[in-house]
PDB file of C-alpha atoms in Angstrom:
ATOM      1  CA  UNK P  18       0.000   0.000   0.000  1.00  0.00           C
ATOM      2  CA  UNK P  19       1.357   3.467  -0.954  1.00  0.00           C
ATOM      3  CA  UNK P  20       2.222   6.229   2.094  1.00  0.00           C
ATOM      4  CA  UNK P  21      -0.715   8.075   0.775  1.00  0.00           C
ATOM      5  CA  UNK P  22      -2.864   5.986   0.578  1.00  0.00           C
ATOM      6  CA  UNK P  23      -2.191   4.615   3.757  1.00  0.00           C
ATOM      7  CA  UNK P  24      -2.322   8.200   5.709  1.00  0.00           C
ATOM      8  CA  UNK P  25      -5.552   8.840   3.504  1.00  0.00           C
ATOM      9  CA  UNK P  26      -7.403   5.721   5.046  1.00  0.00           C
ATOM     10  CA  UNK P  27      -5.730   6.015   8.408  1.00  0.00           C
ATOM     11  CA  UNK P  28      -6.573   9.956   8.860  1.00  0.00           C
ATOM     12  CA  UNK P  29     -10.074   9.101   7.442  1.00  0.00           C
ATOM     13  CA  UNK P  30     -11.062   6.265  10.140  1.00  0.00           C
ATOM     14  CA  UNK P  31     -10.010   8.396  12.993  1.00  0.00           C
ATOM     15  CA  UNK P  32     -11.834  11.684  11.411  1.00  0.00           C
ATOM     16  CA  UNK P  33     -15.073   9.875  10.310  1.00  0.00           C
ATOM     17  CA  UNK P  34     -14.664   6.553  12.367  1.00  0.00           C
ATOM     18  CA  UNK P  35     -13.969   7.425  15.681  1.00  0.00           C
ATOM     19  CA  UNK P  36     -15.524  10.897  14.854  1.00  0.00           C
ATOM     20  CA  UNK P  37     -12.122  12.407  16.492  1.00  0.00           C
ATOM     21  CA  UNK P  38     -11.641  16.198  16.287  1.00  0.00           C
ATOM     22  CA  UNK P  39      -8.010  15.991  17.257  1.00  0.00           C
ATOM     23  CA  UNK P  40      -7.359  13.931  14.467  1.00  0.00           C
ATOM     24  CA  UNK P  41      -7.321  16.974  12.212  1.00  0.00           C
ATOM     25  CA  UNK P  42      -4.036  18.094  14.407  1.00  0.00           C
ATOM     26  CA  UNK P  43      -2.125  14.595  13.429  1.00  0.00           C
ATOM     27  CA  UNK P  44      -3.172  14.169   9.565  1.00  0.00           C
ATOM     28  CA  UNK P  45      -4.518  17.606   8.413  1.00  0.00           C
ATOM     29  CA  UNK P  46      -1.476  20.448   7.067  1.00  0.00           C
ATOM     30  CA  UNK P  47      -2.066  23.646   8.201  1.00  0.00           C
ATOM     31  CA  UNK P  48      -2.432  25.095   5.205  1.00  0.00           C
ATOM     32  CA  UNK P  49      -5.084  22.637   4.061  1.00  0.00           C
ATOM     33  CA  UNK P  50      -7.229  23.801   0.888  1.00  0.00           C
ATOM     34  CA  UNK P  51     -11.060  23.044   0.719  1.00  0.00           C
ATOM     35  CA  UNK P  52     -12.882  22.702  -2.842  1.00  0.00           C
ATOM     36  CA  UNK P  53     -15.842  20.498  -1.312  1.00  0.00           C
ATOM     37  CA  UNK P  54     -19.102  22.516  -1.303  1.00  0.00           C
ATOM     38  CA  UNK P  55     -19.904  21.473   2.059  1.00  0.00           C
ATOM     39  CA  UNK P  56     -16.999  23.168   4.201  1.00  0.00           C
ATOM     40  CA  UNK P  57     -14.871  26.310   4.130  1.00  0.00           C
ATOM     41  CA  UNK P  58     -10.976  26.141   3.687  1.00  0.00           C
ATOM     42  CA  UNK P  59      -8.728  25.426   6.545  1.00  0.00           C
ATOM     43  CA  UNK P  60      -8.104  22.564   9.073  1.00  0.00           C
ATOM     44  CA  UNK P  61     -10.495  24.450  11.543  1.00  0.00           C
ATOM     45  CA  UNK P  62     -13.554  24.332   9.701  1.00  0.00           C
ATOM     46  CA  UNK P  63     -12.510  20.810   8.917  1.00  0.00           C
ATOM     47  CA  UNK P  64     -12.350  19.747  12.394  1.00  0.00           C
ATOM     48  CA  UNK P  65     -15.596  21.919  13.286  1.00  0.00           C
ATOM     49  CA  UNK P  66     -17.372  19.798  10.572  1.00  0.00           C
ATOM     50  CA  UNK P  67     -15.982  16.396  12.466  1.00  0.00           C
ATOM     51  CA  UNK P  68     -17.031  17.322  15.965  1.00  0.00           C
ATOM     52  CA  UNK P  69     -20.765  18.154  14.364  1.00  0.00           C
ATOM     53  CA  UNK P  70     -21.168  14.920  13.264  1.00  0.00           C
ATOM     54  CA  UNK P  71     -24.035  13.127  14.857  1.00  0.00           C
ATOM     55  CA  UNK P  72     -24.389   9.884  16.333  1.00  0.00           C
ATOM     56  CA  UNK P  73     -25.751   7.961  13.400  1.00  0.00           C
ATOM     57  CA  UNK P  74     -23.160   9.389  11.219  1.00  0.00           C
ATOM     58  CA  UNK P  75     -20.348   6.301   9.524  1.00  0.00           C
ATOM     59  CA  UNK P  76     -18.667   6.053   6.131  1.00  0.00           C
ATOM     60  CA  UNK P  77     -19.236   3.015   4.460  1.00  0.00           C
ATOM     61  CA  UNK P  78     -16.431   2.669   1.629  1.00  0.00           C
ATOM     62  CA  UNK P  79     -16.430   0.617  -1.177  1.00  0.00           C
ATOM     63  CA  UNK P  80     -12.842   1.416  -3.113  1.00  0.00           C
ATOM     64  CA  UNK P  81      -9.351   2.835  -3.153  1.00  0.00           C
ATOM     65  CA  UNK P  82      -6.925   4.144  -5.328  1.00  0.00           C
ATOM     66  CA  UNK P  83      -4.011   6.141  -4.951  1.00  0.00           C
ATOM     67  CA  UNK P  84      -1.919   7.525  -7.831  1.00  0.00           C
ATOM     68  CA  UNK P  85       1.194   9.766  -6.555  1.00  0.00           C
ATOM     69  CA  UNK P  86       0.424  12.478  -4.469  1.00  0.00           C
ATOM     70  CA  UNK P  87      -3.417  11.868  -4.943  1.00  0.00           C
ATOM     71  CA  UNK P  88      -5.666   9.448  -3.165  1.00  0.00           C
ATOM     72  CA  UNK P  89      -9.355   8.499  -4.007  1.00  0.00           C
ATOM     73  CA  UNK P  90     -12.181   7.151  -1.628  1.00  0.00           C
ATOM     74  CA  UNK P  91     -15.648   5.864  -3.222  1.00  0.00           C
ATOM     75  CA  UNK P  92     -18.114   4.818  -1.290  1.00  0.00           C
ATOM     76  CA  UNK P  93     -21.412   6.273   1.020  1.00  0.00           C
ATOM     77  CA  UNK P  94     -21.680   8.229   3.545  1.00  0.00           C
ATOM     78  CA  UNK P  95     -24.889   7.620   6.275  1.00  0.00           C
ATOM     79  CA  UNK P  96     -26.093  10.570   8.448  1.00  0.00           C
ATOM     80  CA  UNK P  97     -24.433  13.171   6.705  1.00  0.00           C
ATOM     81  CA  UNK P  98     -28.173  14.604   5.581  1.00  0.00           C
ATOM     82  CA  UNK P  99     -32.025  12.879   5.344  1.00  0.00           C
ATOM     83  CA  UNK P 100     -30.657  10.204   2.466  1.00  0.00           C
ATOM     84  CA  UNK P 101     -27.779   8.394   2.406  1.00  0.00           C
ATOM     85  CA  UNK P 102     -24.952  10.055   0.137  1.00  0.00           C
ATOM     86  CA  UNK P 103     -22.613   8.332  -2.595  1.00  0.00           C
ATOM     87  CA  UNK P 104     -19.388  10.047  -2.926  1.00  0.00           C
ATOM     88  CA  UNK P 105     -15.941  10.598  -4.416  1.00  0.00           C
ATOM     89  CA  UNK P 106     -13.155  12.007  -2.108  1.00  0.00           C
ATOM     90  CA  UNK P 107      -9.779  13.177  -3.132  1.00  0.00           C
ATOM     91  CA  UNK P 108      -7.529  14.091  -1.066  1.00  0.00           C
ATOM     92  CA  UNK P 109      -3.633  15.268  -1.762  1.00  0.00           C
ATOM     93  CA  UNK P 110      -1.018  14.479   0.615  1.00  0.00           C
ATOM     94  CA  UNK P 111       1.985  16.520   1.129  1.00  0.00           C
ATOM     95  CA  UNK P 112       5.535  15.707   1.363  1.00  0.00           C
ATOM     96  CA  UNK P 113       5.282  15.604   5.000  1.00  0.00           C
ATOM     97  CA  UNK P 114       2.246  12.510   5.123  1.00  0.00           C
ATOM     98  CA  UNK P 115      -0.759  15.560   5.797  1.00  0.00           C
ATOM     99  CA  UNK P 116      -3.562  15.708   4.128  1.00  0.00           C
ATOM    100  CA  UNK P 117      -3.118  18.919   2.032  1.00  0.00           C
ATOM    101  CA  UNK P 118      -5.915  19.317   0.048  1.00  0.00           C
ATOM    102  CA  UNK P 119      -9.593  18.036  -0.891  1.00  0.00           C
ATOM    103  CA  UNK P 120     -12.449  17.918  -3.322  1.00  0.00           C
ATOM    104  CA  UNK P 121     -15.595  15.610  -3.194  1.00  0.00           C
ATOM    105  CA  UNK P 122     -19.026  15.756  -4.528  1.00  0.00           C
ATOM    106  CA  UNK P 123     -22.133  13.959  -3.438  1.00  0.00           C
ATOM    107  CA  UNK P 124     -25.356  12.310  -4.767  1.00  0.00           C
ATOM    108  CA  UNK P 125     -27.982  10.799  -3.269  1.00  0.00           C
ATOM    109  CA  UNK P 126     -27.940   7.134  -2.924  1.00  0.00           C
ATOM    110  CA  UNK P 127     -30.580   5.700  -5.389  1.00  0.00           C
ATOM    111  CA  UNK P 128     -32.030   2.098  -3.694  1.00  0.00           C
ATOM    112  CA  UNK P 129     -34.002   1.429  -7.631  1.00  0.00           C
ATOM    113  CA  UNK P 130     -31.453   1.637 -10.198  1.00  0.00           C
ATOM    114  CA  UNK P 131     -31.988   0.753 -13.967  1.00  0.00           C
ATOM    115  CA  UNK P 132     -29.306  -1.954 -14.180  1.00  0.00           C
ATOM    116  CA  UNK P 133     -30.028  -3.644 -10.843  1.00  0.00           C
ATOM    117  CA  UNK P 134     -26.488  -2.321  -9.507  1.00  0.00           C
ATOM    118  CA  UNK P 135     -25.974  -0.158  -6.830  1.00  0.00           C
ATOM    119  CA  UNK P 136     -24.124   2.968  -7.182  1.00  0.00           C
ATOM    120  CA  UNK P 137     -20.660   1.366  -5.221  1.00  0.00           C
ATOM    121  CA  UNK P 138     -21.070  -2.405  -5.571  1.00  0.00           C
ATOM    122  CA  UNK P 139     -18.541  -4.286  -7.669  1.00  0.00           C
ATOM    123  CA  UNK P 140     -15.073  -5.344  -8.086  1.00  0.00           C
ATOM    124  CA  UNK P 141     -12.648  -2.875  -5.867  1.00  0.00           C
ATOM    125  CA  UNK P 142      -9.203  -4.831  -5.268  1.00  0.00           C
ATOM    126  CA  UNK P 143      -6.842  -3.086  -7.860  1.00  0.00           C
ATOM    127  CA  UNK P 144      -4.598  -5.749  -9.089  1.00  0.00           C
ATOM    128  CA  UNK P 145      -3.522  -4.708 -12.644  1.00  0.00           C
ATOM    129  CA  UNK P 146      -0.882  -1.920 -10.787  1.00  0.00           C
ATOM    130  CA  UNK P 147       1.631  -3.111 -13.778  1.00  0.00           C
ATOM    131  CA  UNK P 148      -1.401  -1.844 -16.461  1.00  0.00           C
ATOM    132  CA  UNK P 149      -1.305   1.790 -14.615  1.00  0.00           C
ATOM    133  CA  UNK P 150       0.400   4.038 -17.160  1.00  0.00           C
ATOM    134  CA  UNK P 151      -1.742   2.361 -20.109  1.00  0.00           C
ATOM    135  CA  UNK P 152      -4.962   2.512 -18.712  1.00  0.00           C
ATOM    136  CA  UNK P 153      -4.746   6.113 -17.296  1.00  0.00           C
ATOM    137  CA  UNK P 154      -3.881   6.969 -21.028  1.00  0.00           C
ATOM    138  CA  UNK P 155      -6.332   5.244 -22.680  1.00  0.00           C
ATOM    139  CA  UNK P 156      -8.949   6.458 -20.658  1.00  0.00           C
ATOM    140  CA  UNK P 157      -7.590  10.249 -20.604  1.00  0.00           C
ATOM    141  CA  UNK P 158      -7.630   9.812 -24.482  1.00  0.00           C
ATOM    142  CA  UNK P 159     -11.068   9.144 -24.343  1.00  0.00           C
ATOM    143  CA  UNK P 160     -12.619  11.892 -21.913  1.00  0.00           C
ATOM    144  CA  UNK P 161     -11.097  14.236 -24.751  1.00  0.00           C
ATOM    145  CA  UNK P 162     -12.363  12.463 -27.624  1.00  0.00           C
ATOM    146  CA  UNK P 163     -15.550  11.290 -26.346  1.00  0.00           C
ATOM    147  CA  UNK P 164     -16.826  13.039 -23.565  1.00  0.00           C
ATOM    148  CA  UNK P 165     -14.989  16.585 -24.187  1.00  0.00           C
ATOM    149  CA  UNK P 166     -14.896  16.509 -28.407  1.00  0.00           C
ATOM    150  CA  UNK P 167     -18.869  14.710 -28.064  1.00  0.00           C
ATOM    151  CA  UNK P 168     -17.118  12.227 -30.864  1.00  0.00           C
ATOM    152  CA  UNK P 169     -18.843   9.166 -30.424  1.00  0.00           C
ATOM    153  CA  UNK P 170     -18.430   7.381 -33.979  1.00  0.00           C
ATOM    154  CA  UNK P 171     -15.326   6.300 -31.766  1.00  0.00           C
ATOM    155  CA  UNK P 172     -17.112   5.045 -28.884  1.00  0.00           C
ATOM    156  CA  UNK P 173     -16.598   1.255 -29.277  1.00  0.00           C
ATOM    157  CA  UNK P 174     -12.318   2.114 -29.733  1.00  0.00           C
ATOM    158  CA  UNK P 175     -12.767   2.581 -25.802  1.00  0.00           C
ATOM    159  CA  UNK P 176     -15.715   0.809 -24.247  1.00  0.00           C
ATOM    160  CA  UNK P 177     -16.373  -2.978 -24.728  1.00  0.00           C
ATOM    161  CA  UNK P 178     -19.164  -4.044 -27.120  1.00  0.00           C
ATOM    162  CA  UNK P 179     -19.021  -7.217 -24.893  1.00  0.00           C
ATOM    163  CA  UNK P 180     -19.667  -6.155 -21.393  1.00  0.00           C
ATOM    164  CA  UNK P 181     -20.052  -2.294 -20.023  1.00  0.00           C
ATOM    165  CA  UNK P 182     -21.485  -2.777 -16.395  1.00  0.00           C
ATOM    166  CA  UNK P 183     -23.263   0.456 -15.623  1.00  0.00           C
ATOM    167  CA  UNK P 184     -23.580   1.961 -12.004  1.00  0.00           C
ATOM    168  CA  UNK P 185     -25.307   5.099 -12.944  1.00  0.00           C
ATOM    169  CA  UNK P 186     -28.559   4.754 -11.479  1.00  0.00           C
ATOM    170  CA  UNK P 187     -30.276   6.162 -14.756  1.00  0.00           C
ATOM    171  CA  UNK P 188     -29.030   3.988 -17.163  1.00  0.00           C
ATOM    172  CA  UNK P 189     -28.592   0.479 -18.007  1.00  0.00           C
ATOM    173  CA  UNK P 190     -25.668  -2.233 -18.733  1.00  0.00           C
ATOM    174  CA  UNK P 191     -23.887  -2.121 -22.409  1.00  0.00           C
ATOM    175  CA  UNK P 192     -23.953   0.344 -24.560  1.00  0.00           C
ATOM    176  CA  UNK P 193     -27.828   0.289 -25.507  1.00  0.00           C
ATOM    177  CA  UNK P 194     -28.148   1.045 -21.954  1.00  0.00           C
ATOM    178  CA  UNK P 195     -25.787   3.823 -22.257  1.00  0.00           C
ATOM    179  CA  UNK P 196     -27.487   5.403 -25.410  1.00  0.00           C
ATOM    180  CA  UNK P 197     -31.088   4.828 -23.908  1.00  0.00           C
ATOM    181  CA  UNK P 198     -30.155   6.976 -21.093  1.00  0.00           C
ATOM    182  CA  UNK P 199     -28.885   9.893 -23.267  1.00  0.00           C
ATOM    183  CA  UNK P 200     -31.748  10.205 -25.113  1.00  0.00           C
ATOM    184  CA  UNK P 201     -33.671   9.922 -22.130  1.00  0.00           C
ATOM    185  CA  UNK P 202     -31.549  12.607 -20.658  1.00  0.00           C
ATOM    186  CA  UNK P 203     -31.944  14.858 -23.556  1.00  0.00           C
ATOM    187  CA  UNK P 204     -35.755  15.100 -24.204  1.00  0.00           C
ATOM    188  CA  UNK P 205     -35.282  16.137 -20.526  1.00  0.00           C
ATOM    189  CA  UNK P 206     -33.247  18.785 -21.686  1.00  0.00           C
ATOM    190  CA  UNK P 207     -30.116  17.626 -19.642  1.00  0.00           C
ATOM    191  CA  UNK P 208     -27.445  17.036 -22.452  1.00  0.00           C
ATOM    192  CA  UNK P 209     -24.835  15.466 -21.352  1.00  0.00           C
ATOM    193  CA  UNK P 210     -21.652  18.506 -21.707  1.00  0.00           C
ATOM    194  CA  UNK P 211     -18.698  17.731 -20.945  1.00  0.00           C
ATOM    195  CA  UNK P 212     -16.037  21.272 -20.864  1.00  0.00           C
ATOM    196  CA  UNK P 213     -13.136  20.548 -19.337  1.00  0.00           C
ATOM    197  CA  UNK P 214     -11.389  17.495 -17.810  1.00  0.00           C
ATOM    198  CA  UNK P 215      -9.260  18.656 -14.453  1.00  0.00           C
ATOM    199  CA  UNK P 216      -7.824  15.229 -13.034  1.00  0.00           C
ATOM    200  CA  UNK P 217      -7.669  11.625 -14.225  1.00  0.00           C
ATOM    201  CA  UNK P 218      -6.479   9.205 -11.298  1.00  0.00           C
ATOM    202  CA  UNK P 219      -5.575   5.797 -12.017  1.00  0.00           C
ATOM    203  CA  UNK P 220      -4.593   2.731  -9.812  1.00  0.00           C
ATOM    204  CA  UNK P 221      -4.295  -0.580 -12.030  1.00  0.00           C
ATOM    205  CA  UNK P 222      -7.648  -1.342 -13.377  1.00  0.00           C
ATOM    206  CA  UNK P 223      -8.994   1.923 -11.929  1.00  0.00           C
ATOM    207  CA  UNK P 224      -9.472   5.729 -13.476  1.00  0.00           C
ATOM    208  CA  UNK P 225     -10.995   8.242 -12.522  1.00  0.00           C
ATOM    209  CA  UNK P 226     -11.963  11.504 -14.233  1.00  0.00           C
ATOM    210  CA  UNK P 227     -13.020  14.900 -12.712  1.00  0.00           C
ATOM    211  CA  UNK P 228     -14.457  16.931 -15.102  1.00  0.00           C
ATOM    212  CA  UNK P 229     -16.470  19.900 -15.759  1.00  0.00           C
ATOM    213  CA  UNK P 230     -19.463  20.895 -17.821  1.00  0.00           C
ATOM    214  CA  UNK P 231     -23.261  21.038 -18.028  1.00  0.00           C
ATOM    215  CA  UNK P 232     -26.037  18.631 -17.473  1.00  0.00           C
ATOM    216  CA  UNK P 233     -28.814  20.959 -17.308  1.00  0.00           C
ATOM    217  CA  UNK P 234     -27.450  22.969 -15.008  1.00  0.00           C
ATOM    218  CA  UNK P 235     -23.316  23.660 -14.387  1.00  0.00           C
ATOM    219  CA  UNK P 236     -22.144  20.163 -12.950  1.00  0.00           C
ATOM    220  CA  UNK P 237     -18.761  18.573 -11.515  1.00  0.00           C
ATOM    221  CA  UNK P 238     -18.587  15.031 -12.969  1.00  0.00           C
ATOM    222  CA  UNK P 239     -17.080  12.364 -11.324  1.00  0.00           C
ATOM    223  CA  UNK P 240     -16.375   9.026 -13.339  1.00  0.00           C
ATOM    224  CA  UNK P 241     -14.922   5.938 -12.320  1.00  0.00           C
ATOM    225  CA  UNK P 242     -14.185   3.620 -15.219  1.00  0.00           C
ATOM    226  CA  UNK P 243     -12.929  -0.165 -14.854  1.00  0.00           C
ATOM    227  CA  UNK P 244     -10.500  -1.116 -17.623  1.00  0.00           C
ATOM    228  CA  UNK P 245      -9.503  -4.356 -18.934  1.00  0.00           C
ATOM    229  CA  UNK P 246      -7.131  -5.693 -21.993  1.00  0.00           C
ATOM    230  CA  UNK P 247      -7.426  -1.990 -23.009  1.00  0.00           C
ATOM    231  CA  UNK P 248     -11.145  -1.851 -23.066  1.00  0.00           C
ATOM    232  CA  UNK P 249     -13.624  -0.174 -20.479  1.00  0.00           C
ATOM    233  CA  UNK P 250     -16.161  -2.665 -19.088  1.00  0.00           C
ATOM    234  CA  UNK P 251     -17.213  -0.575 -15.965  1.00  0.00           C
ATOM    235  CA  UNK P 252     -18.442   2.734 -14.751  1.00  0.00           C
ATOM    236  CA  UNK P 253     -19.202   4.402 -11.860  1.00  0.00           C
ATOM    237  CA  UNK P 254     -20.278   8.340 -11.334  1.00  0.00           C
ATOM    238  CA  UNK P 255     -21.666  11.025  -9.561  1.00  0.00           C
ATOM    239  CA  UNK P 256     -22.580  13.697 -11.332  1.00  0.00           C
ATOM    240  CA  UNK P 257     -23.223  16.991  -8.529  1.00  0.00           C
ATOM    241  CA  UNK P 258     -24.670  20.470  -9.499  1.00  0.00           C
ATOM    242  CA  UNK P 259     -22.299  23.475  -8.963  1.00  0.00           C
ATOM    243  CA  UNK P 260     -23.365  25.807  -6.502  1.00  0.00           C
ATOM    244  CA  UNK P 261     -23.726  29.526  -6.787  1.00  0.00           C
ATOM    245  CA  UNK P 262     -21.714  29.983  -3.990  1.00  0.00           C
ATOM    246  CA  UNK P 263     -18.747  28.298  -1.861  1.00  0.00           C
ATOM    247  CA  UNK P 264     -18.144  28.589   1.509  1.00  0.00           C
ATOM    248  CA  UNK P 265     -14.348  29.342   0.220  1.00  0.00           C
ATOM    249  CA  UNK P 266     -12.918  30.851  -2.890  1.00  0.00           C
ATOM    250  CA  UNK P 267     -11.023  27.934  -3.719  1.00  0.00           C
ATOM    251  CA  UNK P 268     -13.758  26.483  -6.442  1.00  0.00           C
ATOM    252  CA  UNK P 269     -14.967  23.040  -6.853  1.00  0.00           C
ATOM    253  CA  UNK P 270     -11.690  21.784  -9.282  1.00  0.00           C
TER     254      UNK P 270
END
């Protein structure tokens, strides 16, 4: 296990485990930056958002990847608001093992999804780590083509004809699924717009994009995609509205 990604799950079980204020002394920098929508910058407001936390509050995670600096958590949060929440964390670690920086964003957790998956169930062991370098490539090539340039006569050069489990709660396995949901998105008048492409984060079998763009409204998009022999069979997402306001002046990316 990387030193990242081993002070990332270590400083995350004692801040939203044991629910431990003083945690944010031993893993947080103190010049930690905030892009999540839900707290201001700093490690104070950080460890004022821990000691709020109420008693039916726990993470439940599902995955893990780390790639450098950067570390990614996936999985749900309970208590955190009326519904449960599926989310993406990053966080970036500094030179001296602190967490030094974060984004997120949030969904609600859907029980009555169009595949039959949940939004976090499925394989999350990385065990490709030798397949890294190619993967992260082949799926940054296509967030530029695809989902950036809206080129999707090269669709199938990416994602597998043969098996494309879907998480999104909206839209169903393979590519039929895929395509059903986009025109169902459409006539709704929620295109899915795809601007600009901040991170991609890979681990092994494991990428993940941050992007920005429109779907309807101004959105962050969050994709997790599952690669194997060079082909995408998996995706995860959340896809979380940009708000008119921050409680910091960091933005979202």
């Amino acid at each position: 296990m990387s030193n990242a990604k081993n002070t990332v799950l270590q400083a995350a079980a004692e801040l939203f485990g044991d629910k431990d204020p003083s945690a944010v002394d031993r893993w947080v920098a103190a010049d930690y930056k905030q892009h999540s929508a839900l707290a201001a910058d700093g490690p104070e407001a950080l460890r004022g958002l821990v000691a709020g936390l109420g008693e039916d509050f726990r993470y439940e995670g599902a995955r893990v990847i780390a790639d450098g600096d950067l570390v990614v958590l996936h999985g749900t949060y309970h208590g955190f608001g009326p519904a449960p929440l599926v989310g993406f964390d990053i966080f970036r670690v500094d030179a001296d093992g602190r967490l030094a920086e974060h984004w997120d964003a949030l969904t609600p957790e859907v029980r009555d999804t169009v595949s039959g998956r949940s939004q976090t169930d499925g394989p999350a062991a990385v065990t490709e780590t030798d397949k890294t370098d190619a993967n992260r490539a082949l799926v940054a090539e296509f967030a530029e083509k695809v989902l950036v340039g809206a080129d999707y006569s090269v669709l199938t050069d990416y994602i597998s004809t043969e098996t494309y489990d879907q998480h999104n709660p909206e839209a169903g396995d393979g590519l039929d699924g895929f395509g059903a949901a986009v025109a169902k998105w459409g006539e709704q008048g929620k295109n899915l717009v795809y601007k600009k492409v901040h991170k991609v984060i890979a681990e092994g079998e494991f990428v993940l994009t941050q992007s920005e763009g429109e779907f309807g409204v101004p959105v962050a998009y969050y994709d997790l995609f599952r690669v194997v022999d060079g082909k995408i069979v998996e995706h995860w997402d959340v896809v979380a509205p940009i708000p008119a306001e921050l409680p910091h002046g960091n933005g979202l990316f």
